[in-house]
Tab-separated table of C-alpha atoms and ligand atoms in Angstrom:
chain	number	residue	atom	x	y	z
B	1	GLU	CA	-73.302	43.386	16.867
B	2	ILE	CA	-69.718	42.156	16.458
B	3	ARG	CA	-67.854	44.315	13.935
B	4	ASN	CA	-64.356	42.945	14.402
B	5	ILE	CA	-62.389	40.312	16.327
B	6	GLN	CA	-58.647	40.687	16.579
B	7	ALA	CA	-56.209	38.456	18.483
B	8	GLN	CA	-52.583	39.021	19.322
B	9	GLU	CA	-49.739	37.318	21.149
B	10	VAL	CA	-49.073	38.886	24.577
B	11	LEU	CA	-47.261	37.578	27.678
B	12	ASP	CA	-48.381	35.853	30.870
B	13	SER	CA	-46.898	36.187	34.365
B	14	ARG	CA	-44.117	33.671	33.620
B	15	GLY	CA	-43.122	35.578	30.490
B	16	ASN	CA	-44.658	32.954	28.234
B	17	PRO	CA	-46.773	33.922	25.233
B	18	THR	CA	-50.545	33.780	25.512
B	19	VAL	CA	-53.583	34.897	23.523
B	20	GLU	CA	-55.309	38.248	23.886
B	21	VAL	CA	-58.567	38.860	22.023
B	22	GLU	CA	-60.140	42.225	21.313
B	23	ILE	CA	-63.744	42.523	20.147
B	24	THR	CA	-65.078	45.694	18.555
B	25	LEU	CA	-68.833	46.214	18.347
B	26	SER	CA	-70.675	48.145	15.667
B	27	ASN	CA	-71.214	50.945	18.204
B	28	GLY	CA	-67.422	51.256	18.543
B	29	GLN	CA	-67.142	49.700	22.028
B	30	ILE	CA	-64.016	47.590	22.585
B	31	ALA	CA	-63.566	44.699	25.058
B	32	ARG	CA	-60.586	42.455	25.739
B	33	ALA	CA	-59.751	39.159	27.385
B	34	ILE	CA	-56.454	37.357	27.972
B	35	VAL	CA	-56.137	33.592	28.442
B	36	PRO	CA	-54.177	32.041	31.369
B	37	SER	CA	-51.955	28.944	31.269
B	38	GLY	CA	-51.256	26.075	33.705
B	39	ALA	CA	-48.086	24.155	34.589
B	40	SER	CA	-49.479	21.087	36.359
B	41	THR	CA	-52.183	20.463	33.807
B	42	GLY	CA	-54.703	17.624	33.818
B	43	GLU	CA	-54.384	15.053	31.012
B	44	LYS	CA	-57.982	15.620	29.952
B	45	GLU	CA	-57.823	19.396	29.708
B	46	ALA	CA	-58.769	21.060	26.418
B	47	VAL	CA	-55.680	21.570	24.236
B	48	GLU	CA	-53.647	24.745	24.564
B	49	LEU	CA	-52.236	25.296	21.081
B	50	ARG	CA	-48.508	26.139	21.036
B	51	ASP	CA	-46.449	26.720	17.877
B	52	ASN	CA	-43.604	24.359	18.882
B	53	ASP	CA	-41.247	26.519	16.837
B	54	PRO	CA	-37.934	26.208	18.724
B	55	ASN	CA	-36.760	29.534	17.298
B	56	ARG	CA	-39.435	31.508	19.152
B	57	TYR	CA	-40.040	31.516	22.925
B	58	GLU	CA	-38.642	27.963	23.281
B	59	GLY	CA	-41.536	26.640	21.217
B	60	LYS	CA	-44.165	28.292	23.390
B	61	GLY	CA	-45.358	30.863	20.831
B	62	VAL	CA	-49.099	31.068	20.147
B	63	GLN	CA	-49.088	32.547	16.649
B	64	MET	CA	-51.122	29.628	15.294
B	65	ALA	CA	-53.849	30.209	17.891
B	66	VAL	CA	-53.794	33.930	17.063
B	67	ARG	CA	-54.167	33.151	13.360
B	68	ASN	CA	-57.026	30.761	14.110
B	69	VAL	CA	-58.884	33.603	15.805
B	70	ASN	CA	-58.173	36.159	13.094
B	71	ASP	CA	-58.595	33.941	10.023
B	72	ILE	CA	-61.148	31.290	11.032
B	73	ILE	CA	-63.160	32.324	14.110
B	74	ALA	CA	-63.518	36.041	13.327
B	75	PRO	CA	-65.076	35.642	9.865
B	76	ALA	CA	-67.560	33.133	11.296
B	77	LEU	CA	-68.685	35.377	14.176
B	78	ILE	CA	-68.623	38.881	12.687
B	79	GLY	CA	-72.164	40.214	12.466
B	80	MET	CA	-73.443	38.099	15.358
B	81	ASP	CA	-75.228	39.581	18.384
B	82	VAL	CA	-72.543	39.561	21.096
B	83	THR	CA	-75.081	38.782	23.839
B	84	ARG	CA	-75.759	35.373	22.223
B	85	GLN	CA	-72.991	33.775	24.312
B	86	ARG	CA	-74.075	30.169	23.851
B	87	GLU	CA	-74.504	30.606	20.110
B	88	ILE	CA	-71.026	32.153	19.881
B	89	ASP	CA	-69.425	29.402	21.973
B	90	TYR	CA	-71.170	26.547	20.192
B	91	ARG	CA	-70.348	28.039	16.790
B	92	MET	CA	-66.653	27.881	17.772
B	93	ILE	CA	-67.018	24.340	19.105
B	94	GLU	CA	-68.550	23.382	15.759
B	95	LEU	CA	-65.785	25.133	13.781
B	96	ASP	CA	-63.191	23.254	15.812
B	97	GLY	CA	-64.966	19.928	15.507
B	98	THR	CA	-62.671	17.983	17.891
B	99	PRO	CA	-63.610	16.730	21.366
B	100	ASN	CA	-60.715	18.603	23.014
B	101	LYS	CA	-60.475	21.785	20.918
B	102	SER	CA	-57.167	20.638	19.436
B	103	LEU	CA	-57.789	22.045	15.956
B	104	LEU	CA	-58.276	25.741	16.782
B	105	GLY	CA	-56.885	25.598	20.336
B	106	ALA	CA	-58.719	26.159	23.613
B	107	ASN	CA	-56.581	29.279	24.070
B	108	ALA	CA	-57.955	30.734	20.823
B	109	ILE	CA	-61.553	29.763	21.594
B	110	LEU	CA	-61.548	30.849	25.248
B	111	GLY	CA	-60.084	34.252	24.375
B	112	VAL	CA	-63.015	34.929	22.055
B	113	SER	CA	-65.523	33.439	24.498
B	114	LEU	CA	-64.419	35.669	27.391
B	115	ALA	CA	-63.993	38.787	25.273
B	116	SER	CA	-67.564	38.222	24.027
B	117	ALA	CA	-68.947	38.099	27.566
B	118	ARG	CA	-67.105	41.256	28.550
B	119	SER	CA	-68.167	42.982	25.353
B	120	ALA	CA	-71.813	42.036	25.965
B	121	SER	CA	-71.725	43.320	29.536
B	122	GLN	CA	-70.292	46.621	28.291
B	123	ALA	CA	-72.907	46.902	25.545
B	124	LEU	CA	-75.637	46.393	28.152
B	125	ASN	CA	-73.892	48.783	30.508
B	126	MET	CA	-73.661	46.175	33.276
B	127	PRO	CA	-70.764	44.991	35.438
B	128	LEU	CA	-69.568	41.584	34.196
B	129	PHE	CA	-70.558	39.759	37.406
B	130	GLN	CA	-74.117	41.053	37.129
B	131	TYR	CA	-74.376	40.268	33.425
B	132	LEU	CA	-73.325	36.684	34.184
B	133	GLY	CA	-75.042	36.242	37.530
B	134	GLY	CA	-78.083	38.520	37.685
B	135	VAL	CA	-79.489	40.482	40.603
B	136	ASN	CA	-78.859	37.696	43.085
B	137	ALA	CA	-75.081	37.693	42.530
B	138	CYS	CA	-74.139	39.304	45.851
B	139	LYS	CA	-71.939	36.755	47.644
B	140	LEU	CA	-68.254	37.656	48.026
B	141	PRO	CA	-65.889	34.681	48.327
B	142	VAL	CA	-63.420	33.589	50.986
B	143	PRO	CA	-60.020	34.114	49.316
B	144	CYS	CA	-57.943	30.952	49.653
B	145	MET	CA	-54.476	32.439	49.496
B	146	ASN	CA	-51.601	30.274	48.370
B	147	VAL	CA	-48.924	31.561	50.746
B	148	LEU	CA	-46.469	28.686	50.389
B	149	ASN	CA	-45.584	27.171	47.007
B	150	GLY	CA	-44.011	23.816	46.238
B	151	GLY	CA	-44.366	21.086	43.634
B	152	ARG	CA	-44.084	22.231	40.027
B	153	HIS	CA	-44.567	25.865	41.057
B	154	ALA	CA	-41.272	26.256	42.877
B	155	THR	CA	-37.715	24.963	42.882
B	156	ASN	CA	-37.632	24.050	46.585
B	157	ARG	CA	-37.852	20.570	48.145
B	158	VAL	CA	-41.554	20.704	49.047
B	159	ASP	CA	-43.553	18.027	47.178
B	160	PHE	CA	-47.020	19.412	47.797
B	161	GLN	CA	-47.854	22.222	45.397
B	162	GLU	CA	-50.040	24.643	47.347
B	163	PHE	CA	-50.580	25.563	50.990
B	164	MET	CA	-53.397	28.078	51.289
B	165	ILE	CA	-54.864	30.129	54.102
B	166	ALA	CA	-58.622	30.787	54.189
B	167	PRO	CA	-59.436	33.882	56.299
B	168	HIS	CA	-63.122	33.064	56.791
B	169	ASN	CA	-63.941	34.742	60.112
B	170	ALA	CA	-64.377	38.209	58.630
B	171	PRO	CA	-67.342	40.547	58.272
B	172	ASN	CA	-66.643	41.122	54.583
B	173	PHE	CA	-64.234	40.433	51.748
B	174	GLN	CA	-62.116	43.529	52.315
B	175	GLU	CA	-61.419	42.486	55.902
B	176	SER	CA	-60.733	38.876	54.984
B	177	ILE	CA	-58.103	40.063	52.496
B	178	ARG	CA	-56.512	42.158	55.226
B	179	MET	CA	-56.349	39.124	57.530
B	180	GLY	CA	-54.839	37.041	54.740
B	181	VAL	CA	-52.238	39.595	53.745
B	182	GLU	CA	-51.244	40.246	57.367
B	183	THR	CA	-50.702	36.521	57.789
B	184	PHE	CA	-48.727	36.404	54.521
B	185	HIS	CA	-46.442	39.147	55.824
B	186	ALA	CA	-46.162	37.437	59.230
B	187	LEU	CA	-45.107	34.267	57.426
B	188	LYS	CA	-42.201	36.160	55.871
B	189	LYS	CA	-40.994	37.106	59.350
B	190	VAL	CA	-41.385	33.548	60.629
B	191	LEU	CA	-39.361	32.213	57.695
B	192	LEU	CA	-36.657	34.855	58.109
B	193	ASP	CA	-36.435	34.018	61.824
B	194	HIS	CA	-35.542	30.485	60.722
B	195	LYS	CA	-33.039	31.780	58.143
B	196	LEU	CA	-35.237	30.485	55.338
B	197	ASN	CA	-35.509	31.928	51.854
B	198	THR	CA	-38.417	34.304	51.221
B	199	GLY	CA	-38.235	34.399	47.429
B	200	ILE	CA	-41.584	33.636	45.856
B	201	GLY	CA	-42.963	30.949	43.550
B	202	ASP	CA	-45.184	31.205	40.489
B	203	GLU	CA	-48.353	32.032	42.402
B	204	GLY	CA	-46.818	34.582	44.759
B	205	GLY	CA	-46.386	32.346	47.803
B	206	TYR	CA	-43.019	31.880	49.508
B	207	ALA	CA	-41.024	28.911	48.316
B	208	PRO	CA	-38.610	28.065	51.150
B	209	ASP	CA	-36.571	24.893	51.217
B	210	LEU	CA	-38.333	23.014	53.998
B	211	LYS	CA	-37.552	19.613	55.458
B	212	SER	CA	-41.036	18.225	54.956
B	213	ASN	CA	-44.554	18.947	53.781
B	214	GLU	CA	-45.714	19.012	57.435
B	215	GLU	CA	-43.276	21.795	58.175
B	216	ALA	CA	-45.098	23.970	55.624
B	217	VAL	CA	-48.323	23.654	57.605
B	218	GLU	CA	-46.514	24.238	60.916
B	219	PHE	CA	-44.930	27.483	59.669
B	220	ILE	CA	-48.268	28.733	58.376
B	221	LEU	CA	-49.973	28.005	61.712
B	222	ARG	CA	-47.260	29.983	63.449
B	223	ALA	CA	-47.753	32.872	61.012
B	224	ILE	CA	-51.513	32.928	61.638
B	225	GLU	CA	-50.852	33.260	65.369
B	226	LYS	CA	-48.117	35.830	64.871
B	227	ALA	CA	-50.569	37.957	62.870
B	228	GLY	CA	-52.935	37.796	65.837
B	229	TYR	CA	-55.464	35.272	64.570
B	230	ILE	CA	-56.626	31.899	65.812
B	231	PRO	CA	-55.968	28.939	63.518
B	232	GLY	CA	-59.222	27.175	62.713
B	233	GLU	CA	-61.411	29.800	64.282
B	234	ASP	CA	-60.361	32.800	62.164
B	235	ILE	CA	-58.211	31.331	59.465
B	236	SER	CA	-58.164	27.726	58.255
B	237	ILE	CA	-55.939	25.856	55.856
B	238	CYS	CA	-56.478	24.450	52.370
B	239	VAL	CA	-54.017	22.138	50.631
B	240	ASP	CA	-53.492	21.217	46.985
B	241	PRO	CA	-50.799	18.520	46.798
B	242	ALA	CA	-51.468	18.260	43.006
B	243	SER	CA	-50.831	14.576	43.495
B	244	SER	CA	-51.190	13.654	39.811
B	245	GLU	CA	-47.708	15.102	39.491
B	246	MET	CA	-46.492	12.491	42.006
B	247	TRP	CA	-48.191	9.506	40.343
B	248	GLU	CA	-45.720	6.842	39.201
B	249	ASN	CA	-46.687	3.253	38.335
B	250	GLY	CA	-49.637	3.111	40.682
B	251	LYS	CA	-47.894	4.862	43.600
B	252	TYR	CA	-47.095	8.373	44.717
B	253	ARG	CA	-43.479	9.518	44.731
B	254	PHE	CA	-42.437	12.357	47.013
B	255	PHE	CA	-40.332	13.539	44.112
B	256	LYS	CA	-38.809	16.635	45.658
B	257	SER	CA	-38.085	15.642	49.245
B	258	ASP	CA	-37.060	12.105	50.206
B	259	GLN	CA	-38.080	10.272	46.987
B	260	SER	CA	-40.217	7.887	49.069
B	261	LEU	CA	-43.080	5.980	47.438
B	262	LYS	CA	-46.529	5.767	49.013
B	263	SER	CA	-49.535	3.633	48.118
B	264	SER	CA	-53.000	5.162	47.741
B	265	ASP	CA	-53.961	3.825	51.169
B	266	GLN	CA	-50.880	5.378	52.734
B	267	MET	CA	-51.767	8.732	51.137
B	268	VAL	CA	-55.300	8.509	52.530
B	269	ARG	CA	-53.907	7.762	55.999
B	270	LEU	CA	-51.574	10.749	55.735
B	271	TYR	CA	-54.489	13.053	54.902
B	272	GLU	CA	-56.644	11.542	57.674
B	273	ASP	CA	-53.851	12.281	60.095
B	274	TRP	CA	-53.467	15.863	58.794
B	275	VAL	CA	-57.187	16.548	59.033
B	276	LYS	CA	-57.079	15.387	62.682
B	277	LYS	CA	-53.976	17.429	63.528
B	278	TYR	CA	-54.516	20.619	61.526
B	279	PRO	CA	-57.455	22.972	60.844
B	280	ILE	CA	-57.798	21.864	57.220
B	281	VAL	CA	-61.108	22.678	55.524
B	282	LEU	CA	-60.269	21.834	51.912
B	283	LEU	CA	-58.103	19.277	50.127
B	284	GLU	CA	-57.708	19.519	46.357
B	285	ASP	CA	-56.368	16.722	44.158
B	286	GLY	CA	-55.513	14.603	47.178
B	287	MET	CA	-55.314	11.678	44.770
B	288	GLY	CA	-54.084	11.463	41.177
B	289	GLU	CA	-56.323	11.813	38.157
B	290	GLU	CA	-55.951	8.151	37.220
B	291	ASP	CA	-56.493	6.850	40.736
B	292	TRP	CA	-60.316	6.731	40.866
B	293	GLU	CA	-60.097	3.889	43.401
B	294	GLY	CA	-57.919	6.021	45.652
B	295	TRP	CA	-60.450	8.835	45.301
B	296	ASP	CA	-63.178	6.452	46.422
B	297	THR	CA	-61.190	5.482	49.517
B	298	LEU	CA	-60.339	9.116	50.258
B	299	THR	CA	-63.960	10.273	49.907
B	300	LYS	CA	-65.188	7.505	52.224
B	301	ALA	CA	-62.459	8.348	54.746
B	302	ILE	CA	-62.730	12.136	55.026
B	303	GLY	CA	-65.385	13.294	52.531
B	304	ASN	CA	-67.749	14.040	55.408
B	305	LYS	CA	-65.167	16.210	57.193
B	306	VAL	CA	-63.554	18.390	54.534
B	307	GLU	CA	-64.187	19.731	51.061
B	308	LEU	CA	-62.568	17.381	48.559
B	309	VAL	CA	-61.947	19.188	45.284
B	310	GLY	CA	-61.302	17.491	41.955
B	311	ASP	CA	-58.988	19.526	39.707
B	312	ASP	CA	-56.870	17.377	37.366
B	313	LEU	CA	-59.423	14.632	38.001
B	314	LEU	CA	-62.364	16.602	36.591
B	315	CYS	CA	-60.857	19.318	34.349
B	316	THR	CA	-64.008	21.511	34.600
B	317	ASN	CA	-65.542	18.862	32.322
B	318	LYS	CA	-69.239	18.005	32.615
B	319	LYS	CA	-68.705	14.375	31.614
B	320	LEU	CA	-65.936	13.806	34.145
B	321	LEU	CA	-68.005	15.549	36.826
B	322	GLN	CA	-70.931	13.239	36.006
B	323	LYS	CA	-68.587	10.262	36.462
B	324	ALA	CA	-67.536	11.590	39.874
B	325	ILE	CA	-71.188	12.087	40.831
B	326	ASP	CA	-72.079	8.549	39.704
B	327	LEU	CA	-69.152	7.053	41.615
B	328	ASN	CA	-69.704	9.323	44.602
B	329	VAL	CA	-66.151	10.685	44.690
B	330	CYS	CA	-65.117	14.163	45.868
B	331	ASN	CA	-67.726	16.734	46.829
B	332	SER	CA	-66.454	19.779	44.967
B	333	ILE	CA	-65.027	20.702	41.570
B	334	LEU	CA	-62.298	23.166	40.663
B	335	ILE	CA	-63.450	25.653	38.019
B	336	LYS	CA	-60.783	26.718	35.531
B	337	LEU	CA	-62.170	28.232	32.342
B	338	ASN	CA	-59.260	27.192	30.155
B	339	GLN	CA	-59.531	23.527	31.161
B	340	ILE	CA	-62.718	23.297	29.097
B	341	GLY	CA	-62.311	26.283	26.776
B	342	THR	CA	-65.611	28.199	26.691
B	343	LEU	CA	-67.644	30.198	29.178
B	344	SER	CA	-70.869	28.390	28.249
B	345	GLU	CA	-69.462	24.925	28.917
B	346	THR	CA	-67.980	26.178	32.193
B	347	LEU	CA	-71.411	27.422	33.277
B	348	GLU	CA	-72.958	24.064	32.297
B	349	THR	CA	-70.446	22.306	34.552
B	350	VAL	CA	-71.221	24.743	37.376
B	351	GLN	CA	-74.925	24.045	36.941
B	352	LEU	CA	-74.430	20.271	37.051
B	353	ALA	CA	-72.376	20.658	40.220
B	354	GLY	CA	-75.104	22.725	41.859
B	355	GLU	CA	-77.823	20.234	40.925
B	356	ASN	CA	-75.837	17.482	42.594
B	357	ASN	CA	-74.820	19.332	45.718
B	358	TYR	CA	-71.170	19.609	44.691
B	359	ASN	CA	-69.330	22.828	45.533
B	360	CYS	CA	-67.508	24.966	42.977
B	361	PHE	CA	-64.040	26.319	43.773
B	362	VAL	CA	-62.972	28.942	41.210
B	363	SER	CA	-59.292	29.062	40.286
B	364	HIS	CA	-56.614	31.022	38.476
B	365	ARG	CA	-53.772	29.234	36.657
B	366	SER	CA	-50.113	29.350	37.647
B	367	GLY	CA	-49.511	31.387	34.469
B	368	GLU	CA	-51.848	34.366	34.839
B	369	THR	CA	-52.375	37.865	33.481
B	370	GLU	CA	-54.071	41.127	34.397
B	371	ASP	CA	-57.394	39.719	33.157
B	372	THR	CA	-59.865	39.648	36.073
B	373	THR	CA	-62.724	37.583	34.618
B	374	ILE	CA	-62.524	34.906	37.337
B	375	ALA	CA	-63.257	37.484	40.047
B	376	ASP	CA	-66.550	38.347	38.371
B	377	LEU	CA	-67.269	34.698	37.615
B	378	THR	CA	-66.867	33.767	41.294
B	379	VAL	CA	-69.513	36.272	42.379
B	380	ALA	CA	-71.737	35.497	39.384
B	381	ILE	CA	-72.024	31.813	40.278
B	382	GLY	CA	-71.980	32.380	44.038
B	383	ALA	CA	-69.062	29.977	44.428
B	384	GLY	CA	-68.224	31.351	47.882
B	385	HIS	CA	-64.493	30.683	47.624
B	386	LEU	CA	-61.735	31.072	45.066
B	387	LYS	CA	-57.995	30.664	44.820
B	388	THR	CA	-56.044	33.319	42.981
B	389	GLY	CA	-52.642	33.571	44.604
B	390	SER	CA	-51.221	35.017	47.792
B	391	GLY	CA	-50.577	38.553	48.989
B	392	CYS	CA	-48.317	39.798	46.183
B	393	ARG	CA	-47.820	39.862	42.387
B	394	SER	CA	-50.274	41.977	40.455
B	395	GLU	CA	-51.574	39.195	38.207
B	396	ARG	CA	-53.008	37.674	41.452
B	397	ILE	CA	-53.809	40.898	43.332
B	398	SER	CA	-55.750	42.235	40.327
B	399	LYS	CA	-58.456	39.630	41.074
B	400	PHE	CA	-58.613	40.622	44.751
B	401	ASN	CA	-58.808	44.292	43.784
B	402	GLN	CA	-61.655	43.548	41.377
B	403	LEU	CA	-63.507	41.661	44.141
B	404	MET	CA	-63.079	44.668	46.434
B	405	ARG	CA	-64.555	46.879	43.690
B	406	ILE	CA	-67.488	44.490	43.335
B	407	GLU	CA	-68.025	44.533	47.092
B	408	ARG	CA	-68.081	48.331	47.133
B	409	LEU	CA	-70.418	48.450	44.150
B	410	LEU	CA	-72.863	46.068	45.835
B	411	GLY	CA	-72.745	48.115	49.025
B	412	ASN	CA	-75.068	46.778	51.697
B	413	GLN	CA	-76.373	44.120	49.300
B	414	ALA	CA	-73.012	42.335	49.541
B	415	THR	CA	-72.686	39.246	51.724
B	416	PHE	CA	-69.503	37.395	52.698
B	417	ALA	CA	-69.416	33.608	52.328
B	418	GLY	CA	-67.572	32.725	55.563
B	419	ILE	CA	-66.732	29.257	56.883
B	420	ASN	CA	-69.988	27.650	55.736
B	421	THR	CA	-68.886	27.899	52.148
B	422	PHE	CA	-66.584	24.930	52.696
B	423	LYS	CA	-68.294	21.618	52.234
B	424	ASN	CA	-68.916	19.801	55.516
B	425	SER	CA	-66.942	22.414	57.434
B	426	ASN	CA	-69.276	22.020	60.405
B	427	ALA	CA	-69.174	18.240	60.528
R	501	LIG	P1	-51.642	24.964	37.283
R	501	LIG	O1	-51.833	24.595	38.815
R	501	LIG	O2	-52.351	26.235	36.978
R	501	LIG	O3	-50.159	25.046	37.143
R	501	LIG	O4	-52.219	23.812	36.503
R	501	LIG	C1	-52.921	24.945	39.559
R	501	LIG	C2	-53.522	23.780	40.286
R	501	LIG	O5	-53.030	22.637	40.224
R	501	LIG	O6	-54.543	23.969	40.942
R	502	LIG	ZN1	-54.903	21.847	41.576
């Protein structure tokens, strides 16, 4: 039974305020959760409530969200059975009463939602992934590691936001992380050899000033080889251009490199060319969130060859996912808890994806914390792959470390997802 709910303002990995929630049960057990925050957010994401008080944290304070937890949500939930996750989440949705959680804030609501799940798992004396996923939750994911950052996550001249490596040819998660980190370190050497900067971006990848987006892929391929692995066979590539950020009057502007404008068809041709040239297994947000027609063209062109993930397009939202299913666009959905704002709604979206043969790709945000819920969630839903940064920065590594703990705990019950986790990877 919930005895107390207490929120406070803490900091995320960019030094911006975010919401932490602490739940105390009647037996004295305490559980916490901290909410992450994005930079290249989808228009249709649930609302992250910020104070907009210019005198504190450049307006980014979250004292209103904290108050909403302490003064409105807490009194409504105290006394409830903490294992009644759906009841808790839907009570908050009702209290908020808006379609996008703009009254109480998705950051307030998600903090309570995730702290509840952790609290329940503790009360039942179960690891979080097993509480959420049951006895069959044994599949460890391929870590898609964002080793090179561009777009809104770095101040270099690379337009595309994320270049990830997927070390899939491994016997287990622990080994796949080793392959990924060795490649990450090899990439540093390759960049230094070319007198390029090895400072890192928001998600822990390098952020060198490259001449083109292609060059990013070329450097990564060289790093894979330098680390002793075979591109495509051992380690493949995933790309998130975050192209909604490039969308400008019906075209895509390469806003950080040469300022060129491309039509949707030209973007599709560029990706087709990349998929032919490079061992790419996953493309996220290849088209902008308003460009449903472009998505249709893209899906018809390469949807049978690679995993096409909708992030800003779908916002972990069941209704948007249903639209994608009806229109037959993309074949996978990015899962970010704070895009929708409760655990229960996230799991509903995951279920709808599964019923329609869409993959789920679990994701951190560019503003993260030490909270490791997404590691457990990935195993719980058997997603088979997640993205949570590169080979450094503890707000990213904490998820990898938690997955290694889960793998050890499962022992010989653990399986590793491997290449087949990527949609149409064998086509
Ligand atoms: P964000 O970016 O967390 O800054 O929104 C991540 C992504 O686009 O996948
Ligand atoms: Zn994205």
